[in-house]
PDB file of C-alpha atoms in Angstrom:
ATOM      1  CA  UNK A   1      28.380  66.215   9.830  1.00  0.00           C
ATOM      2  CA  UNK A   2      26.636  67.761  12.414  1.00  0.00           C
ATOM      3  CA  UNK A   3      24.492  65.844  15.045  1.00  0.00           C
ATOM      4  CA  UNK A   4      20.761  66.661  13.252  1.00  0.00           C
ATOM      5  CA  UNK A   5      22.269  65.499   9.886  1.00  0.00           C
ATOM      6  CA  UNK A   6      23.305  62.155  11.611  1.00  0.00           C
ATOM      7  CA  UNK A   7      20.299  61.484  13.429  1.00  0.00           C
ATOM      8  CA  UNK A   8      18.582  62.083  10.240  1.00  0.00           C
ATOM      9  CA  UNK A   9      21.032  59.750   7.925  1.00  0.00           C
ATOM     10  CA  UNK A  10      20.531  57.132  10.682  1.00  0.00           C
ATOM     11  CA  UNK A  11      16.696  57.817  10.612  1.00  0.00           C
ATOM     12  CA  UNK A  12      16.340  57.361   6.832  1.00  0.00           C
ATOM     13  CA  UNK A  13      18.669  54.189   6.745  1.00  0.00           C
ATOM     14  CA  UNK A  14      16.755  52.279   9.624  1.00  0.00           C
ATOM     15  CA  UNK A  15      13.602  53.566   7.638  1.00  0.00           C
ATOM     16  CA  UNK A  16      14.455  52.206   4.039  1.00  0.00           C
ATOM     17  CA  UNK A  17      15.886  48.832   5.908  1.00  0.00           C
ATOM     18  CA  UNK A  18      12.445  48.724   7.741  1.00  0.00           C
ATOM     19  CA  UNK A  19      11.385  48.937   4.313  1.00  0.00           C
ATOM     20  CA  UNK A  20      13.272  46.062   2.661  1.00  0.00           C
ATOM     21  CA  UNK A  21      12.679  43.867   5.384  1.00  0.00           C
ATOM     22  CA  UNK A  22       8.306  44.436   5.196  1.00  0.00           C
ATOM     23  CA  UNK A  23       8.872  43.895   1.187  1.00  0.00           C
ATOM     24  CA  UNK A  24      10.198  40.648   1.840  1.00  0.00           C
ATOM     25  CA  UNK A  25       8.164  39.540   4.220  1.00  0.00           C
ATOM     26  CA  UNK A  26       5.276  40.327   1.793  1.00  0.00           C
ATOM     27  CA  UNK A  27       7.370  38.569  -1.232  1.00  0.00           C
ATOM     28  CA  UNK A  28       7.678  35.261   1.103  1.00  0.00           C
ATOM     29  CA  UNK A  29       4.515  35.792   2.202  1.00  0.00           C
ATOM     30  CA  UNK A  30       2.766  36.194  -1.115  1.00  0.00           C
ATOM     31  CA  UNK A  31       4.441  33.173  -2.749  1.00  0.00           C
ATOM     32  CA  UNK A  32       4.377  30.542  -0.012  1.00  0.00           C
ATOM     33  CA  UNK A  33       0.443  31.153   0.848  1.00  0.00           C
ATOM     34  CA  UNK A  34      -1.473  28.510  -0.138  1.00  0.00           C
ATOM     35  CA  UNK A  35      -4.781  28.856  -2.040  1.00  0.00           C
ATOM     36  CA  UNK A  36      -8.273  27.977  -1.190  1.00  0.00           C
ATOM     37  CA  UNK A  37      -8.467  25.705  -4.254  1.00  0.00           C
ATOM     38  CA  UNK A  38      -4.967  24.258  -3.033  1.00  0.00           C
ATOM     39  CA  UNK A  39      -6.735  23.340  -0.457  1.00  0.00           C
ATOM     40  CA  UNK A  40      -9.518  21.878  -1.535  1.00  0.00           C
ATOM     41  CA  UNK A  41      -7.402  19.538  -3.696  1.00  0.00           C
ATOM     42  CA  UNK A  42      -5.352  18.440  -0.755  1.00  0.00           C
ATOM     43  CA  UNK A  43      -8.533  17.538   1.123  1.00  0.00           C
ATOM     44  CA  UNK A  44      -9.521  15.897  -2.256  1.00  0.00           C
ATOM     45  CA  UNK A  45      -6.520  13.540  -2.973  1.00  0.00           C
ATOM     46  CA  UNK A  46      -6.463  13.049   1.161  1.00  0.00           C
ATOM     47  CA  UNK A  47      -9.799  11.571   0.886  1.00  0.00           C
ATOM     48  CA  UNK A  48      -8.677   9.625  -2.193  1.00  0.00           C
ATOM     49  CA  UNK A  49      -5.993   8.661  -0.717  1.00  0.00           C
ATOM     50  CA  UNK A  50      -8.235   7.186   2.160  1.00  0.00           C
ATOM     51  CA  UNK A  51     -10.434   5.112   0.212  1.00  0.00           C
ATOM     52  CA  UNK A  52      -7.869   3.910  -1.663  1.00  0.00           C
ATOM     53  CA  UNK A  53      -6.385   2.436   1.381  1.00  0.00           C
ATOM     54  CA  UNK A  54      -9.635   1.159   2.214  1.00  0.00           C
ATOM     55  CA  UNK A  55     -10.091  -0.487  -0.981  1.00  0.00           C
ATOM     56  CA  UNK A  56      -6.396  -1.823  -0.625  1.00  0.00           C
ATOM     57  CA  UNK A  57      -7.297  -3.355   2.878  1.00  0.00           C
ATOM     58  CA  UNK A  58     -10.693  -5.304   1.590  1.00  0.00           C
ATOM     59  CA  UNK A  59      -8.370  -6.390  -1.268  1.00  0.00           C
ATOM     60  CA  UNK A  60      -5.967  -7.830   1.194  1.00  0.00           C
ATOM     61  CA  UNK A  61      -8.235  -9.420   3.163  1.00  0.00           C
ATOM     62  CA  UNK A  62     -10.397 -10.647   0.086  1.00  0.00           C
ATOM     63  CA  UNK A  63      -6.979 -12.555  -1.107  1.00  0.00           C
ATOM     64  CA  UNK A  64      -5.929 -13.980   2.382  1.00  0.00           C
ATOM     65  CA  UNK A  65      -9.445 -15.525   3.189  1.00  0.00           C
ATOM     66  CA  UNK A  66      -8.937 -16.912  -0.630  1.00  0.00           C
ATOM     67  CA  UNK A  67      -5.456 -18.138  -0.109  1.00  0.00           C
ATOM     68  CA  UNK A  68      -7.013 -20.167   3.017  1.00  0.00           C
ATOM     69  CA  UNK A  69     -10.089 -21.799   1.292  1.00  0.00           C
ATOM     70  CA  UNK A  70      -7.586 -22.828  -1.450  1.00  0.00           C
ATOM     71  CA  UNK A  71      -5.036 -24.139   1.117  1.00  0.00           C
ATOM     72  CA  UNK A  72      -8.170 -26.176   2.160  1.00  0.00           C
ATOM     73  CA  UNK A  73      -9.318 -27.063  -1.006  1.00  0.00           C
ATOM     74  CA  UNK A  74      -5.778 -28.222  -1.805  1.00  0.00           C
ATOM     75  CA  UNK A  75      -5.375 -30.349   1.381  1.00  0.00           C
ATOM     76  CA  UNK A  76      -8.714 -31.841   0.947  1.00  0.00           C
ATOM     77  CA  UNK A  77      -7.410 -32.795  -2.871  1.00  0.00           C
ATOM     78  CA  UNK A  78      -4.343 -33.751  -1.905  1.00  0.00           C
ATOM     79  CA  UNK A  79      -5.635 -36.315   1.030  1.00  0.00           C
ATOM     80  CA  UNK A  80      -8.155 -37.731  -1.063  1.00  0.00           C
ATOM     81  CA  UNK A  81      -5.647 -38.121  -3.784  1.00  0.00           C
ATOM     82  CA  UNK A  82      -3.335 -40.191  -1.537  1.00  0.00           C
ATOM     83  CA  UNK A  83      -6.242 -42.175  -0.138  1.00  0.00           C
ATOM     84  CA  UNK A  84      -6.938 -42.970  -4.077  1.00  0.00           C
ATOM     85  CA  UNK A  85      -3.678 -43.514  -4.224  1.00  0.00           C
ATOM     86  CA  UNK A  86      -3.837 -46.349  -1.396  1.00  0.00           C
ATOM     87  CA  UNK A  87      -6.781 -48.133  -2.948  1.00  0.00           C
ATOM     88  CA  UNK A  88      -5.186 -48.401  -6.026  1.00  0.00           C
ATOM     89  CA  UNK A  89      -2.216 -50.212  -4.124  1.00  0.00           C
ATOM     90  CA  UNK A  90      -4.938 -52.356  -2.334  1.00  0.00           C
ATOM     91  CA  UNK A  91      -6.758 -53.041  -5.549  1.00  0.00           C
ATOM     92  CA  UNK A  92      -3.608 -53.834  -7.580  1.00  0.00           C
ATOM     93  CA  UNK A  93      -2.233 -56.061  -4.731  1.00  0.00           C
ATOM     94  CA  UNK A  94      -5.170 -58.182  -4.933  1.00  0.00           C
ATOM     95  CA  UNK A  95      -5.422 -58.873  -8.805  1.00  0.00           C
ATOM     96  CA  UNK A  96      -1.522 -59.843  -8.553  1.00  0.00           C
ATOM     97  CA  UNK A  97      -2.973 -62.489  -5.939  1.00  0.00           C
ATOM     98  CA  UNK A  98      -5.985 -63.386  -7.776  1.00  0.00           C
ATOM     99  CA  UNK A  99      -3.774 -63.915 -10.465  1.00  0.00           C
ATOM    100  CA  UNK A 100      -0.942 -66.054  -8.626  1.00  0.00           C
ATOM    101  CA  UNK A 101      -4.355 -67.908  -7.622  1.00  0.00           C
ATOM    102  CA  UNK A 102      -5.356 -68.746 -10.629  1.00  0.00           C
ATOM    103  CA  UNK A 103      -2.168 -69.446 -12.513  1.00  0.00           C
ATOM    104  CA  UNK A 104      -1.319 -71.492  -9.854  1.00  0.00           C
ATOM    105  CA  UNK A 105      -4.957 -73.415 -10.309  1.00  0.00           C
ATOM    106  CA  UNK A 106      -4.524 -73.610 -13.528  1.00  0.00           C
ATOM    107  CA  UNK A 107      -1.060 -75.693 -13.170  1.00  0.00           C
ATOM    108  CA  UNK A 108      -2.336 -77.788 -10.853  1.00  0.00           C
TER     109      UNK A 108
END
């Protein structure tokens, strides 16, 4: 093989491998580029995804601020329940010594 004959060989070979290489470039290329419309559906579920999050967050807060009134409501009940509770004591304390008293009138 002379020296033209090489230098042409070697030519064509670094051509056609140039060649390969730009092909699948343009494959890769070609099947990982994203779309306008992809785009515009990303941008749709992000903002979706945003007021969802939003509407989580009120939710969360709505049920907290809840929770507390009911804590409150529930002390309040449970206060006035044992203060009910206490008078009831009170009031049956008395009748068992109004009636000691009046057994005890009545015997005498």
């Amino acid at each position: 093989m002379e020296r033209t004959q090489f230098i042409l060989a070697t030519a064509i070979i670094l051509f056609v491998a140039f060649c390969m290489g730009w092909f699948a470039y343009w494959l890769i290329h070609r099947f990982t580029q994203i779309s306008k419309s992809d785009i515009g559906e990303l941008d749709r579920m992000a903002q979706e995804l945003h007021e969802s999050e939003e509407t989580r967050d009120q939710a969360i807060t709505y049920l907290q601020q809840r929770e507390a009134e009911l804590t409150t409501q529930l002390s309040q009940t449970e206060a006035e329940l044992a203060a009910t509770m206490e008078g009831l004591r009170e009031a049956r304390h008395e009748a068992e010594e109004l009636r000691s008293y009046l057994e005890r009138g009545s015997q005498g």
